[in-house]
Amino acid sequence: MAYQNIEVRTEAGKVGVVTLNRPKQLNALSNDLMDELGVALKAFDADDAIGCIILTGSEKAFAAGADIGAMASYSFADVYKGDYITRNWETIRSIRKPVIAAVSGFALGGGCELAMTCDFIIAADNARFGQPEIKLGIIPGAGGTQRLPRAVGKSKAMDMTLTARMMDAAEAERAGLVSRVVALDKLMDEALGAALTICDYSRISVLAAKESINRSFETGLSDGVMFERRLFHATFATEDQKEGMDAFVNKRKPQFRHR
Ligand code: DAK
């Protein structure tokens, strides 16, 4: 597929990189862009050579939100009857391989929500996160009111959502929204390093760990721990478990074969 709103490449033959590419609109997330993003993510997810995916934007903007120009004229009837853009915003949730958001510049509104839908966020020191929808007479619509409080707690989530205050990278790291902050010029190196580390582990363990952590957001503790226990037990059915433990015992580097 020829993409108009994103760029897609592979690093080291095993990391899929998707770069949002609508620079004039600060990567505003148009319908076409979200369609293309879904296609690219699904293609990497289906590609056996790929072990991890990085989603990034430009130095100035990861994404400044959904496309306000496109939304401006919609009525309640349009968005409710049409189930406004739910269709192509939910694809990322179905991706089973890890997706790392490498964020520099603005991650606002739907851009912040998109970053939060990734599995973890590595931020450049110029990153700024916010849910400024209140300034437009709307509220977050792609999970911001649900994922932000889970990430940073109720008080900061309320503050950001009700006042539209942006959070800088340092505060975002303190609050737990991002996992690491690095200098802007080191962002992609850092994200790629993390992705390659993940690629070297057993794919089965990686998928199971992601699935189990995501389950913690959907269920109570007892059910979540039981879900984890079943997946943990299942890893003992894999060749990779034998390889990983044998390698440790014999003081060598494991060679996981993802089975
Ligand atoms: N949409 C469209 N164009 C945008 C944009 C956006 N979100 N953000 C920026 N742009 C455009 C600007 O209009 C400008 O275009 P030109 O005037 O040059 O043609 C260009 O990008 C550069 O922007 P600025 O001139 O404003 O640049 P500054 O450096 O001065 O300011 C800024 C950067 C990021 C602070 C500012 O552009 C800004 O405040 N942008 C809007 C941020 C915002 O309000 N974002 C939230 C949008 S609402 C849903 C899924 C998602 C959503 C809802 C539902 N479902 C699944 C149901 C999401 C909603 C939203 O994100």
PDB file of C-alpha atoms and ligand atoms in Angstrom:
ATOM      1  CA  MET A   1       0.000   0.000   0.000  1.00  0.00           C
ATOM      2  CA  ALA A   2       1.273   3.489  -0.858  1.00  0.00           C
ATOM      3  CA  TYR A   3       0.869   5.650   2.231  1.00  0.00           C
ATOM      4  CA  GLN A   4       0.108   9.371   2.073  1.00  0.00           C
ATOM      5  CA  ASN A   5       0.009  10.213   5.793  1.00  0.00           C
ATOM      6  CA  ILE A   6       2.539   7.896   7.385  1.00  0.00           C
ATOM      7  CA  GLU A   7       5.979   6.480   6.589  1.00  0.00           C
ATOM      8  CA  VAL A   8       6.779   2.862   7.238  1.00  0.00           C
ATOM      9  CA  ARG A   9      10.164   1.184   7.501  1.00  0.00           C
ATOM     10  CA  THR A  10      11.873  -1.786   9.090  1.00  0.00           C
ATOM     11  CA  GLU A  11      14.983  -1.535  11.293  1.00  0.00           C
ATOM     12  CA  ALA A  12      17.463  -4.409  11.637  1.00  0.00           C
ATOM     13  CA  GLY A  13      14.972  -6.619   9.828  1.00  0.00           C
ATOM     14  CA  LYS A  14      12.890  -7.040  12.965  1.00  0.00           C
ATOM     15  CA  VAL A  15      11.546  -3.710  14.232  1.00  0.00           C
ATOM     16  CA  GLY A  16       8.654  -2.087  12.392  1.00  0.00           C
ATOM     17  CA  VAL A  17       8.696   1.710  12.521  1.00  0.00           C
ATOM     18  CA  VAL A  18       5.656   3.819  11.682  1.00  0.00           C
ATOM     19  CA  THR A  19       6.197   7.585  11.455  1.00  0.00           C
ATOM     20  CA  LEU A  20       3.150   9.859  11.422  1.00  0.00           C
ATOM     21  CA  ASN A  21       3.690  12.249   8.547  1.00  0.00           C
ATOM     22  CA  ARG A  22       1.350  15.219   8.204  1.00  0.00           C
ATOM     23  CA  PRO A  23       3.900  17.863   9.183  1.00  0.00           C
ATOM     24  CA  LYS A  24       1.874  20.905   8.091  1.00  0.00           C
ATOM     25  CA  GLN A  25      -0.967  19.878  10.428  1.00  0.00           C
ATOM     26  CA  LEU A  26       1.338  18.754  13.253  1.00  0.00           C
ATOM     27  CA  ASN A  27       0.334  15.166  12.485  1.00  0.00           C
ATOM     28  CA  ALA A  28      -3.340  15.835  13.173  1.00  0.00           C
ATOM     29  CA  LEU A  29      -4.994  12.437  13.095  1.00  0.00           C
ATOM     30  CA  SER A  30      -7.263  12.495  10.074  1.00  0.00           C
ATOM     31  CA  ASN A  31      -9.516   9.642   9.074  1.00  0.00           C
ATOM     32  CA  ASP A  32      -7.170   8.694   6.233  1.00  0.00           C
ATOM     33  CA  LEU A  33      -4.158   8.732   8.540  1.00  0.00           C
ATOM     34  CA  MET A  34      -5.888   6.450  11.048  1.00  0.00           C
ATOM     35  CA  ASP A  35      -6.886   4.078   8.234  1.00  0.00           C
ATOM     36  CA  GLU A  36      -3.278   3.913   7.038  1.00  0.00           C
ATOM     37  CA  LEU A  37      -1.953   3.475  10.567  1.00  0.00           C
ATOM     38  CA  GLY A  38      -4.288   0.524  11.093  1.00  0.00           C
ATOM     39  CA  VAL A  39      -3.171  -1.127   7.863  1.00  0.00           C
ATOM     40  CA  ALA A  40       0.524  -0.654   8.701  1.00  0.00           C
ATOM     41  CA  LEU A  41       0.186  -1.926  12.271  1.00  0.00           C
ATOM     42  CA  LYS A  42      -1.755  -4.993  11.161  1.00  0.00           C
ATOM     43  CA  ALA A  43       0.841  -5.747   8.478  1.00  0.00           C
ATOM     44  CA  PHE A  44       3.690  -5.637  11.016  1.00  0.00           C
ATOM     45  CA  ASP A  45       1.655  -7.697  13.462  1.00  0.00           C
ATOM     46  CA  ALA A  46       1.171 -10.385  10.812  1.00  0.00           C
ATOM     47  CA  ASP A  47       4.839 -10.377   9.714  1.00  0.00           C
ATOM     48  CA  ASP A  48       6.718 -13.168  11.477  1.00  0.00           C
ATOM     49  CA  ALA A  49      10.049 -11.363  11.062  1.00  0.00           C
ATOM     50  CA  ILE A  50       8.845  -8.407  13.152  1.00  0.00           C
ATOM     51  CA  GLY A  51       9.134  -8.624  16.938  1.00  0.00           C
ATOM     52  CA  CYS A  52       8.273  -5.100  18.018  1.00  0.00           C
ATOM     53  CA  ILE A  53       6.782  -1.912  16.563  1.00  0.00           C
ATOM     54  CA  ILE A  54       7.697   1.737  17.176  1.00  0.00           C
ATOM     55  CA  LEU A  55       5.186   4.512  16.558  1.00  0.00           C
ATOM     56  CA  THR A  56       6.634   7.999  16.296  1.00  0.00           C
ATOM     57  CA  GLY A  57       6.006  11.466  14.860  1.00  0.00           C
ATOM     58  CA  SER A  58       8.130  14.509  14.142  1.00  0.00           C
ATOM     59  CA  GLU A  59      10.388  16.530  16.436  1.00  0.00           C
ATOM     60  CA  LYS A  60       7.671  19.167  16.808  1.00  0.00           C
ATOM     61  CA  ALA A  61       4.672  16.888  17.167  1.00  0.00           C
ATOM     62  CA  PHE A  62       3.915  13.269  17.855  1.00  0.00           C
ATOM     63  CA  ALA A  63       0.335  14.283  17.028  1.00  0.00           C
ATOM     64  CA  ALA A  64      -1.626  17.433  17.919  1.00  0.00           C
ATOM     65  CA  GLY A  65      -4.908  15.524  18.116  1.00  0.00           C
ATOM     66  CA  ALA A  66      -7.733  14.520  15.861  1.00  0.00           C
ATOM     67  CA  ASP A  67      -8.232  16.748  12.847  1.00  0.00           C
ATOM     68  CA  ILE A  68     -10.191  19.718  14.196  1.00  0.00           C
ATOM     69  CA  GLY A  69     -10.950  21.064  10.724  1.00  0.00           C
ATOM     70  CA  ALA A  70     -12.644  17.805   9.776  1.00  0.00           C
ATOM     71  CA  MET A  71     -14.611  17.634  13.033  1.00  0.00           C
ATOM     72  CA  ALA A  72     -15.738  21.249  13.114  1.00  0.00           C
ATOM     73  CA  SER A  73     -18.962  20.890  11.147  1.00  0.00           C
ATOM     74  CA  TYR A  74     -20.159  17.548  12.532  1.00  0.00           C
ATOM     75  CA  SER A  75     -23.474  17.410  14.408  1.00  0.00           C
ATOM     76  CA  PHE A  76     -24.438  15.088  17.241  1.00  0.00           C
ATOM     77  CA  ALA A  77     -26.492  13.093  14.745  1.00  0.00           C
ATOM     78  CA  ASP A  78     -23.442  12.746  12.452  1.00  0.00           C
ATOM     79  CA  VAL A  79     -21.057  11.495  15.123  1.00  0.00           C
ATOM     80  CA  TYR A  80     -23.519   9.336  17.072  1.00  0.00           C
ATOM     81  CA  LYS A  81     -25.184   7.648  14.125  1.00  0.00           C
ATOM     82  CA  GLY A  82     -21.861   7.315  12.315  1.00  0.00           C
ATOM     83  CA  ASP A  83     -20.084   5.999  15.466  1.00  0.00           C
ATOM     84  CA  TYR A  84     -17.531   8.709  14.778  1.00  0.00           C
ATOM     85  CA  ILE A  85     -14.118   7.252  13.887  1.00  0.00           C
ATOM     86  CA  THR A  86     -14.379   4.423  16.425  1.00  0.00           C
ATOM     87  CA  ARG A  87     -13.832   2.088  13.496  1.00  0.00           C
ATOM     88  CA  ASN A  88     -10.241   3.050  12.751  1.00  0.00           C
ATOM     89  CA  TRP A  89      -9.165   4.202  16.230  1.00  0.00           C
ATOM     90  CA  GLU A  90      -9.595   0.793  17.826  1.00  0.00           C
ATOM     91  CA  THR A  91      -7.246  -1.147  15.512  1.00  0.00           C
ATOM     92  CA  ILE A  92      -4.198  -0.493  17.655  1.00  0.00           C
ATOM     93  CA  ARG A  93      -5.860  -2.257  20.598  1.00  0.00           C
ATOM     94  CA  SER A  94      -5.917  -5.488  18.608  1.00  0.00           C
ATOM     95  CA  ILE A  95      -2.168  -5.490  17.888  1.00  0.00           C
ATOM     96  CA  ARG A  96      -0.569  -8.342  19.819  1.00  0.00           C
ATOM     97  CA  LYS A  97       3.093  -7.408  19.410  1.00  0.00           C
ATOM     98  CA  PRO A  98       4.500  -4.643  21.622  1.00  0.00           C
ATOM     99  CA  VAL A  99       4.022  -1.118  20.310  1.00  0.00           C
ATOM    100  CA  ILE A 100       6.352   1.540  21.727  1.00  0.00           C
ATOM    101  CA  ALA A 101       5.395   5.205  21.364  1.00  0.00           C
ATOM    102  CA  ALA A 102       8.481   7.369  20.781  1.00  0.00           C
ATOM    103  CA  VAL A 103       7.131  10.828  21.530  1.00  0.00           C
ATOM    104  CA  SER A 104       8.720  14.191  20.823  1.00  0.00           C
ATOM    105  CA  GLY A 105       6.917  17.520  20.785  1.00  0.00           C
ATOM    106  CA  PHE A 106       3.167  17.780  21.210  1.00  0.00           C
ATOM    107  CA  ALA A 107       1.046  14.752  22.086  1.00  0.00           C
ATOM    108  CA  LEU A 108      -2.326  16.393  22.532  1.00  0.00           C
ATOM    109  CA  GLY A 109      -5.916  15.191  22.570  1.00  0.00           C
ATOM    110  CA  GLY A 110      -6.144  12.166  20.326  1.00  0.00           C
ATOM    111  CA  GLY A 111      -2.339  12.282  20.048  1.00  0.00           C
ATOM    112  CA  CYS A 112      -1.964  11.788  23.789  1.00  0.00           C
ATOM    113  CA  GLU A 113      -4.651   9.096  23.663  1.00  0.00           C
ATOM    114  CA  LEU A 114      -2.867   7.328  20.807  1.00  0.00           C
ATOM    115  CA  ALA A 115       0.425   7.387  22.743  1.00  0.00           C
ATOM    116  CA  MET A 116      -1.339   6.004  25.820  1.00  0.00           C
ATOM    117  CA  THR A 117      -2.863   3.196  23.757  1.00  0.00           C
ATOM    118  CA  CYS A 118       0.667   2.045  22.905  1.00  0.00           C
ATOM    119  CA  ASP A 119       2.291  -0.332  25.376  1.00  0.00           C
ATOM    120  CA  PHE A 120       4.754   2.172  26.765  1.00  0.00           C
ATOM    121  CA  ILE A 121       5.959   5.651  26.008  1.00  0.00           C
ATOM    122  CA  ILE A 122       9.551   6.802  25.631  1.00  0.00           C
ATOM    123  CA  ALA A 123       9.634  10.593  25.564  1.00  0.00           C
ATOM    124  CA  ALA A 124      12.088  13.149  24.276  1.00  0.00           C
ATOM    125  CA  ASP A 125      12.837  15.978  26.680  1.00  0.00           C
ATOM    126  CA  ASN A 126      10.740  18.356  24.549  1.00  0.00           C
ATOM    127  CA  ALA A 127       7.585  16.205  24.750  1.00  0.00           C
ATOM    128  CA  ARG A 128       4.367  17.804  26.002  1.00  0.00           C
ATOM    129  CA  PHE A 129       1.267  15.810  26.833  1.00  0.00           C
ATOM    130  CA  GLY A 130      -2.250  17.161  27.194  1.00  0.00           C
ATOM    131  CA  GLN A 131      -5.971  16.607  26.821  1.00  0.00           C
ATOM    132  CA  PRO A 132      -7.070  20.097  25.702  1.00  0.00           C
ATOM    133  CA  GLU A 133     -10.440  19.018  24.247  1.00  0.00           C
ATOM    134  CA  ILE A 134     -12.262  21.090  26.874  1.00  0.00           C
ATOM    135  CA  LYS A 135     -11.067  24.216  25.016  1.00  0.00           C
ATOM    136  CA  LEU A 136     -12.994  23.007  21.955  1.00  0.00           C
ATOM    137  CA  GLY A 137     -16.249  22.364  23.789  1.00  0.00           C
ATOM    138  CA  ILE A 138     -15.801  18.589  23.787  1.00  0.00           C
ATOM    139  CA  ILE A 139     -14.189  15.973  26.027  1.00  0.00           C
ATOM    140  CA  PRO A 140     -11.582  13.308  25.213  1.00  0.00           C
ATOM    141  CA  GLY A 141     -13.118  10.639  22.999  1.00  0.00           C
ATOM    142  CA  ALA A 142     -10.470   7.981  22.457  1.00  0.00           C
ATOM    143  CA  GLY A 143      -9.974   6.780  26.011  1.00  0.00           C
ATOM    144  CA  GLY A 144      -8.281   9.825  27.558  1.00  0.00           C
ATOM    145  CA  THR A 145     -10.589  10.028  30.565  1.00  0.00           C
ATOM    146  CA  GLN A 146      -9.946   6.335  31.254  1.00  0.00           C
ATOM    147  CA  ARG A 147      -6.255   5.787  30.486  1.00  0.00           C
ATOM    148  CA  LEU A 148      -4.910   9.100  31.816  1.00  0.00           C
ATOM    149  CA  PRO A 149      -6.177   8.582  35.413  1.00  0.00           C
ATOM    150  CA  ARG A 150      -4.876   5.016  35.323  1.00  0.00           C
ATOM    151  CA  ALA A 151      -1.470   6.374  34.277  1.00  0.00           C
ATOM    152  CA  VAL A 152      -1.110   9.516  36.390  1.00  0.00           C
ATOM    153  CA  GLY A 153      -3.835   9.255  39.040  1.00  0.00           C
ATOM    154  CA  LYS A 154      -7.125  11.109  39.395  1.00  0.00           C
ATOM    155  CA  SER A 155      -5.804  14.478  40.540  1.00  0.00           C
ATOM    156  CA  LYS A 156      -3.407  15.100  37.663  1.00  0.00           C
ATOM    157  CA  ALA A 157      -5.852  13.613  35.144  1.00  0.00           C
ATOM    158  CA  MET A 158      -8.606  15.948  36.344  1.00  0.00           C
ATOM    159  CA  ASP A 159      -6.211  18.909  36.326  1.00  0.00           C
ATOM    160  CA  MET A 160      -5.049  18.205  32.762  1.00  0.00           C
ATOM    161  CA  THR A 161      -8.507  17.438  31.402  1.00  0.00           C
ATOM    162  CA  LEU A 162     -10.414  20.246  33.150  1.00  0.00           C
ATOM    163  CA  THR A 163      -7.844  23.043  32.748  1.00  0.00           C
ATOM    164  CA  ALA A 164      -6.157  21.793  29.534  1.00  0.00           C
ATOM    165  CA  ARG A 165      -2.785  22.199  31.245  1.00  0.00           C
ATOM    166  CA  MET A 166       0.013  20.403  29.412  1.00  0.00           C
ATOM    167  CA  MET A 167       2.465  18.138  31.187  1.00  0.00           C
ATOM    168  CA  ASP A 168       6.115  18.309  30.179  1.00  0.00           C
ATOM    169  CA  ALA A 169       8.327  15.255  29.801  1.00  0.00           C
ATOM    170  CA  ALA A 170       9.876  15.488  33.271  1.00  0.00           C
ATOM    171  CA  GLU A 171       6.490  15.682  34.971  1.00  0.00           C
ATOM    172  CA  ALA A 172       5.150  12.901  32.727  1.00  0.00           C
ATOM    173  CA  GLU A 173       7.990  10.633  33.843  1.00  0.00           C
ATOM    174  CA  ARG A 174       7.483  11.508  37.524  1.00  0.00           C
ATOM    175  CA  ALA A 175       3.766  10.821  37.166  1.00  0.00           C
ATOM    176  CA  GLY A 176       4.276   7.462  35.430  1.00  0.00           C
ATOM    177  CA  LEU A 177       2.837   8.436  32.054  1.00  0.00           C
ATOM    178  CA  VAL A 178       6.130   7.737  30.308  1.00  0.00           C
ATOM    179  CA  SER A 179       8.691   5.080  31.091  1.00  0.00           C
ATOM    180  CA  ARG A 180      11.839   6.984  30.101  1.00  0.00           C
ATOM    181  CA  VAL A 181      12.884  10.498  29.065  1.00  0.00           C
ATOM    182  CA  VAL A 182      15.900  11.038  26.824  1.00  0.00           C
ATOM    183  CA  ALA A 183      17.470  13.908  24.893  1.00  0.00           C
ATOM    184  CA  LEU A 184      15.610  14.650  21.678  1.00  0.00           C
ATOM    185  CA  ASP A 185      18.486  13.494  19.467  1.00  0.00           C
ATOM    186  CA  LYS A 186      18.628  10.157  21.316  1.00  0.00           C
ATOM    187  CA  LEU A 187      14.906   9.364  21.103  1.00  0.00           C
ATOM    188  CA  MET A 188      14.924   6.926  18.206  1.00  0.00           C
ATOM    189  CA  ASP A 189      18.136   5.232  19.390  1.00  0.00           C
ATOM    190  CA  GLU A 190      16.551   4.668  22.775  1.00  0.00           C
ATOM    191  CA  ALA A 191      13.292   3.361  21.324  1.00  0.00           C
ATOM    192  CA  LEU A 192      15.133   1.135  18.876  1.00  0.00           C
ATOM    193  CA  GLY A 193      17.346  -0.224  21.659  1.00  0.00           C
ATOM    194  CA  ALA A 194      14.278  -1.124  23.702  1.00  0.00           C
ATOM    195  CA  ALA A 195      12.591  -2.690  20.681  1.00  0.00           C
ATOM    196  CA  LEU A 196      15.648  -4.799  19.802  1.00  0.00           C
ATOM    197  CA  THR A 197      15.917  -5.984  23.398  1.00  0.00           C
ATOM    198  CA  ILE A 198      12.292  -7.131  23.221  1.00  0.00           C
ATOM    199  CA  CYS A 199      12.861  -8.818  19.835  1.00  0.00           C
ATOM    200  CA  ASP A 200      15.586 -11.002  21.325  1.00  0.00           C
ATOM    201  CA  TYR A 201      13.284 -12.512  23.962  1.00  0.00           C
ATOM    202  CA  SER A 202      10.885 -15.358  23.336  1.00  0.00           C
ATOM    203  CA  ARG A 203       8.040 -13.997  21.206  1.00  0.00           C
ATOM    204  CA  ILE A 204       5.630 -16.199  23.106  1.00  0.00           C
ATOM    205  CA  SER A 205       6.732 -14.752  26.464  1.00  0.00           C
ATOM    206  CA  VAL A 206       6.522 -11.226  25.076  1.00  0.00           C
ATOM    207  CA  LEU A 207       2.975 -11.694  23.772  1.00  0.00           C
ATOM    208  CA  ALA A 208       1.888 -13.392  26.983  1.00  0.00           C
ATOM    209  CA  ALA A 209       3.400 -10.680  29.186  1.00  0.00           C
ATOM    210  CA  LYS A 210       1.683  -7.935  27.171  1.00  0.00           C
ATOM    211  CA  GLU A 211      -1.619  -9.792  27.275  1.00  0.00           C
ATOM    212  CA  SER A 212      -1.367 -10.349  31.005  1.00  0.00           C
ATOM    213  CA  ILE A 213      -0.489  -6.742  31.865  1.00  0.00           C
ATOM    214  CA  ASN A 214      -3.325  -5.498  29.678  1.00  0.00           C
ATOM    215  CA  ARG A 215      -5.674  -7.853  31.514  1.00  0.00           C
ATOM    216  CA  SER A 216      -4.843  -5.997  34.746  1.00  0.00           C
ATOM    217  CA  PHE A 217      -6.723  -2.981  33.375  1.00  0.00           C
ATOM    218  CA  GLU A 218      -9.833  -5.004  32.619  1.00  0.00           C
ATOM    219  CA  THR A 219     -10.314  -7.218  35.651  1.00  0.00           C
ATOM    220  CA  GLY A 220     -10.063  -7.558  39.431  1.00  0.00           C
ATOM    221  CA  LEU A 221      -6.882  -8.721  41.186  1.00  0.00           C
ATOM    222  CA  SER A 222      -7.892 -12.343  41.821  1.00  0.00           C
ATOM    223  CA  ASP A 223      -9.028 -12.937  38.250  1.00  0.00           C
ATOM    224  CA  GLY A 224      -5.995 -11.088  36.903  1.00  0.00           C
ATOM    225  CA  VAL A 225      -3.559 -13.140  38.984  1.00  0.00           C
ATOM    226  CA  MET A 226      -5.324 -16.342  37.869  1.00  0.00           C
ATOM    227  CA  PHE A 227      -5.058 -15.225  34.224  1.00  0.00           C
ATOM    228  CA  GLU A 228      -1.354 -14.579  34.733  1.00  0.00           C
ATOM    229  CA  ARG A 229      -0.903 -17.954  36.470  1.00  0.00           C
ATOM    230  CA  ARG A 230      -2.443 -19.827  33.558  1.00  0.00           C
ATOM    231  CA  LEU A 231      -0.203 -18.040  31.044  1.00  0.00           C
ATOM    232  CA  PHE A 232       2.809 -18.574  33.300  1.00  0.00           C
ATOM    233  CA  HIS A 233       2.075 -22.301  33.448  1.00  0.00           C
ATOM    234  CA  ALA A 234       1.618 -22.349  29.670  1.00  0.00           C
ATOM    235  CA  THR A 235       5.119 -20.943  29.103  1.00  0.00           C
ATOM    236  CA  PHE A 236       6.453 -24.255  30.462  1.00  0.00           C
ATOM    237  CA  ALA A 237       5.039 -25.909  27.347  1.00  0.00           C
ATOM    238  CA  THR A 238       7.410 -23.911  25.138  1.00  0.00           C
ATOM    239  CA  GLU A 239      10.860 -24.774  23.803  1.00  0.00           C
ATOM    240  CA  ASP A 240      11.862 -21.213  24.694  1.00  0.00           C
ATOM    241  CA  GLN A 241      11.365 -21.880  28.420  1.00  0.00           C
ATOM    242  CA  LYS A 242      13.714 -24.884  28.192  1.00  0.00           C
ATOM    243  CA  GLU A 243      16.218 -22.823  26.205  1.00  0.00           C
ATOM    244  CA  GLY A 244      16.057 -19.806  28.539  1.00  0.00           C
ATOM    245  CA  MET A 245      16.578 -21.820  31.702  1.00  0.00           C
ATOM    246  CA  ASP A 246      19.219 -24.108  30.192  1.00  0.00           C
ATOM    247  CA  ALA A 247      21.121 -21.056  28.967  1.00  0.00           C
ATOM    248  CA  PHE A 248      21.045 -19.547  32.458  1.00  0.00           C
ATOM    249  CA  VAL A 249      22.171 -22.769  34.127  1.00  0.00           C
ATOM    250  CA  ASN A 250      25.003 -23.205  31.610  1.00  0.00           C
ATOM    251  CA  LYS A 251      26.008 -19.550  31.671  1.00  0.00           C
ATOM    252  CA  ARG A 252      25.421 -18.887  27.971  1.00  0.00           C
ATOM    253  CA  LYS A 253      23.253 -16.514  25.962  1.00  0.00           C
ATOM    254  CA  PRO A 254      19.849 -18.005  25.100  1.00  0.00           C
ATOM    255  CA  GLN A 255      18.803 -18.415  21.482  1.00  0.00           C
ATOM    256  CA  PHE A 256      15.047 -18.162  21.508  1.00  0.00           C
ATOM    257  CA  ARG A 257      13.256 -19.708  18.524  1.00  0.00           C
ATOM    258  CA  HIS A 258       9.813 -18.402  19.391  1.00  0.00           C
ATOM    259  CA  ARG A 259       8.172 -21.752  19.897  1.00  0.00           C
TER     260      ARG A 259
HETATM  261  N1  DAK B   1      -6.224  19.485  13.798  1.00  0.00           N
HETATM  262  C1  DAK B   1      -6.009  20.135  12.634  1.00  0.00           C
HETATM  263  N2  DAK B   1      -5.007  21.005  12.417  1.00  0.00           N
HETATM  264  C2  DAK B   1      -4.150  21.241  13.443  1.00  0.00           C
HETATM  265  C3  DAK B   1      -4.292  20.600  14.700  1.00  0.00           C
HETATM  266  C4  DAK B   1      -5.386  19.670  14.852  1.00  0.00           C
HETATM  267  N3  DAK B   1      -5.593  18.974  15.987  1.00  0.00           N
HETATM  268  N4  DAK B   1      -3.305  21.058  15.499  1.00  0.00           N
HETATM  269  C5  DAK B   1      -2.582  21.905  14.782  1.00  0.00           C
HETATM  270  N5  DAK B   1      -3.082  22.037  13.534  1.00  0.00           N
HETATM  271  C6  DAK B   1      -2.592  22.871  12.453  1.00  0.00           C
HETATM  272  C7  DAK B   1      -2.857  24.347  12.714  1.00  0.00           C
HETATM  273  O1  DAK B   1      -4.174  24.692  12.350  1.00  0.00           O
HETATM  274  C8  DAK B   1      -1.825  24.997  11.837  1.00  0.00           C
HETATM  275  O2  DAK B   1      -2.286  24.974  10.509  1.00  0.00           O
HETATM  276  P1  DAK B   1      -2.080  26.265   9.522  1.00  0.00           P
HETATM  277  O3  DAK B   1      -2.719  27.421  10.220  1.00  0.00           O
HETATM  278  O4  DAK B   1      -0.578  26.420   9.416  1.00  0.00           O
HETATM  279  O5  DAK B   1      -2.729  25.873   8.249  1.00  0.00           O
HETATM  280  C9  DAK B   1      -0.641  24.044  11.944  1.00  0.00           C
HETATM  281  O6  DAK B   1      -1.179  22.803  12.386  1.00  0.00           O
HETATM  282  C10 DAK B   1       0.392  24.504  12.933  1.00  0.00           C
HETATM  283  O7  DAK B   1      -0.277  24.762  14.159  1.00  0.00           O
HETATM  284  P2  DAK B   1      -0.065  26.122  14.985  1.00  0.00           P
HETATM  285  O8  DAK B   1       0.203  27.271  14.078  1.00  0.00           O
HETATM  286  O9  DAK B   1      -1.207  26.248  15.923  1.00  0.00           O
HETATM  287  O10 DAK B   1       1.291  25.781  15.774  1.00  0.00           O
HETATM  288  P3  DAK B   1       1.740  26.311  17.195  1.00  0.00           P
HETATM  289  O11 DAK B   1       3.132  25.853  17.373  1.00  0.00           O
HETATM  290  O12 DAK B   1       1.450  27.771  17.351  1.00  0.00           O
HETATM  291  O13 DAK B   1       0.800  25.558  18.257  1.00  0.00           O
HETATM  292  C11 DAK B   1      -0.332  23.619  19.162  1.00  0.00           C
HETATM  293  C12 DAK B   1       0.896  24.158  18.386  1.00  0.00           C
HETATM  294  C13 DAK B   1      -0.242  22.074  19.138  1.00  0.00           C
HETATM  295  C14 DAK B   1      -0.274  24.081  20.622  1.00  0.00           C
HETATM  296  C15 DAK B   1      -1.638  24.136  18.504  1.00  0.00           C
HETATM  297  O14 DAK B   1      -1.583  23.845  17.113  1.00  0.00           O
HETATM  298  C16 DAK B   1      -2.871  23.509  19.083  1.00  0.00           C
HETATM  299  O15 DAK B   1      -3.342  23.893  20.154  1.00  0.00           O
HETATM  300  N6  DAK B   1      -3.448  22.556  18.331  1.00  0.00           N
HETATM  301  C17 DAK B   1      -4.725  21.915  18.704  1.00  0.00           C
HETATM  302  C18 DAK B   1      -4.534  20.917  19.821  1.00  0.00           C
HETATM  303  C19 DAK B   1      -5.856  20.305  20.234  1.00  0.00           C
HETATM  304  O16 DAK B   1      -6.788  20.996  20.643  1.00  0.00           O
HETATM  305  N7  DAK B   1      -5.921  18.997  20.143  1.00  0.00           N
HETATM  306  C20 DAK B   1      -7.152  18.246  20.505  1.00  0.00           C
HETATM  307  C21 DAK B   1      -8.021  18.082  19.278  1.00  0.00           C
HETATM  308  S1  DAK B   1      -9.530  17.202  19.678  1.00  0.00           S
HETATM  309  C22 DAK B   1     -12.211   9.865  18.972  1.00  0.00           C
HETATM  310  C23 DAK B   1     -10.864   9.814  18.751  1.00  0.00           C
HETATM  311  C24 DAK B   1     -10.071  10.935  18.963  1.00  0.00           C
HETATM  312  C25 DAK B   1     -10.636  12.135  19.334  1.00  0.00           C
HETATM  313  C26 DAK B   1     -11.999  12.177  19.562  1.00  0.00           C
HETATM  314  C27 DAK B   1     -12.789  11.050  19.370  1.00  0.00           C
HETATM  315  N8  DAK B   1     -13.011   8.714  18.809  1.00  0.00           N
HETATM  316  C28 DAK B   1     -12.377   7.401  18.537  1.00  0.00           C
HETATM  317  C29 DAK B   1     -14.408   8.755  18.967  1.00  0.00           C
HETATM  318  C30 DAK B   1      -9.749  13.266  19.509  1.00  0.00           C
HETATM  319  C31 DAK B   1     -10.100  14.566  19.599  1.00  0.00           C
HETATM  320  C32 DAK B   1      -9.040  15.579  19.607  1.00  0.00           C
HETATM  321  O17 DAK B   1      -7.868  15.298  19.554  1.00  0.00           O
END
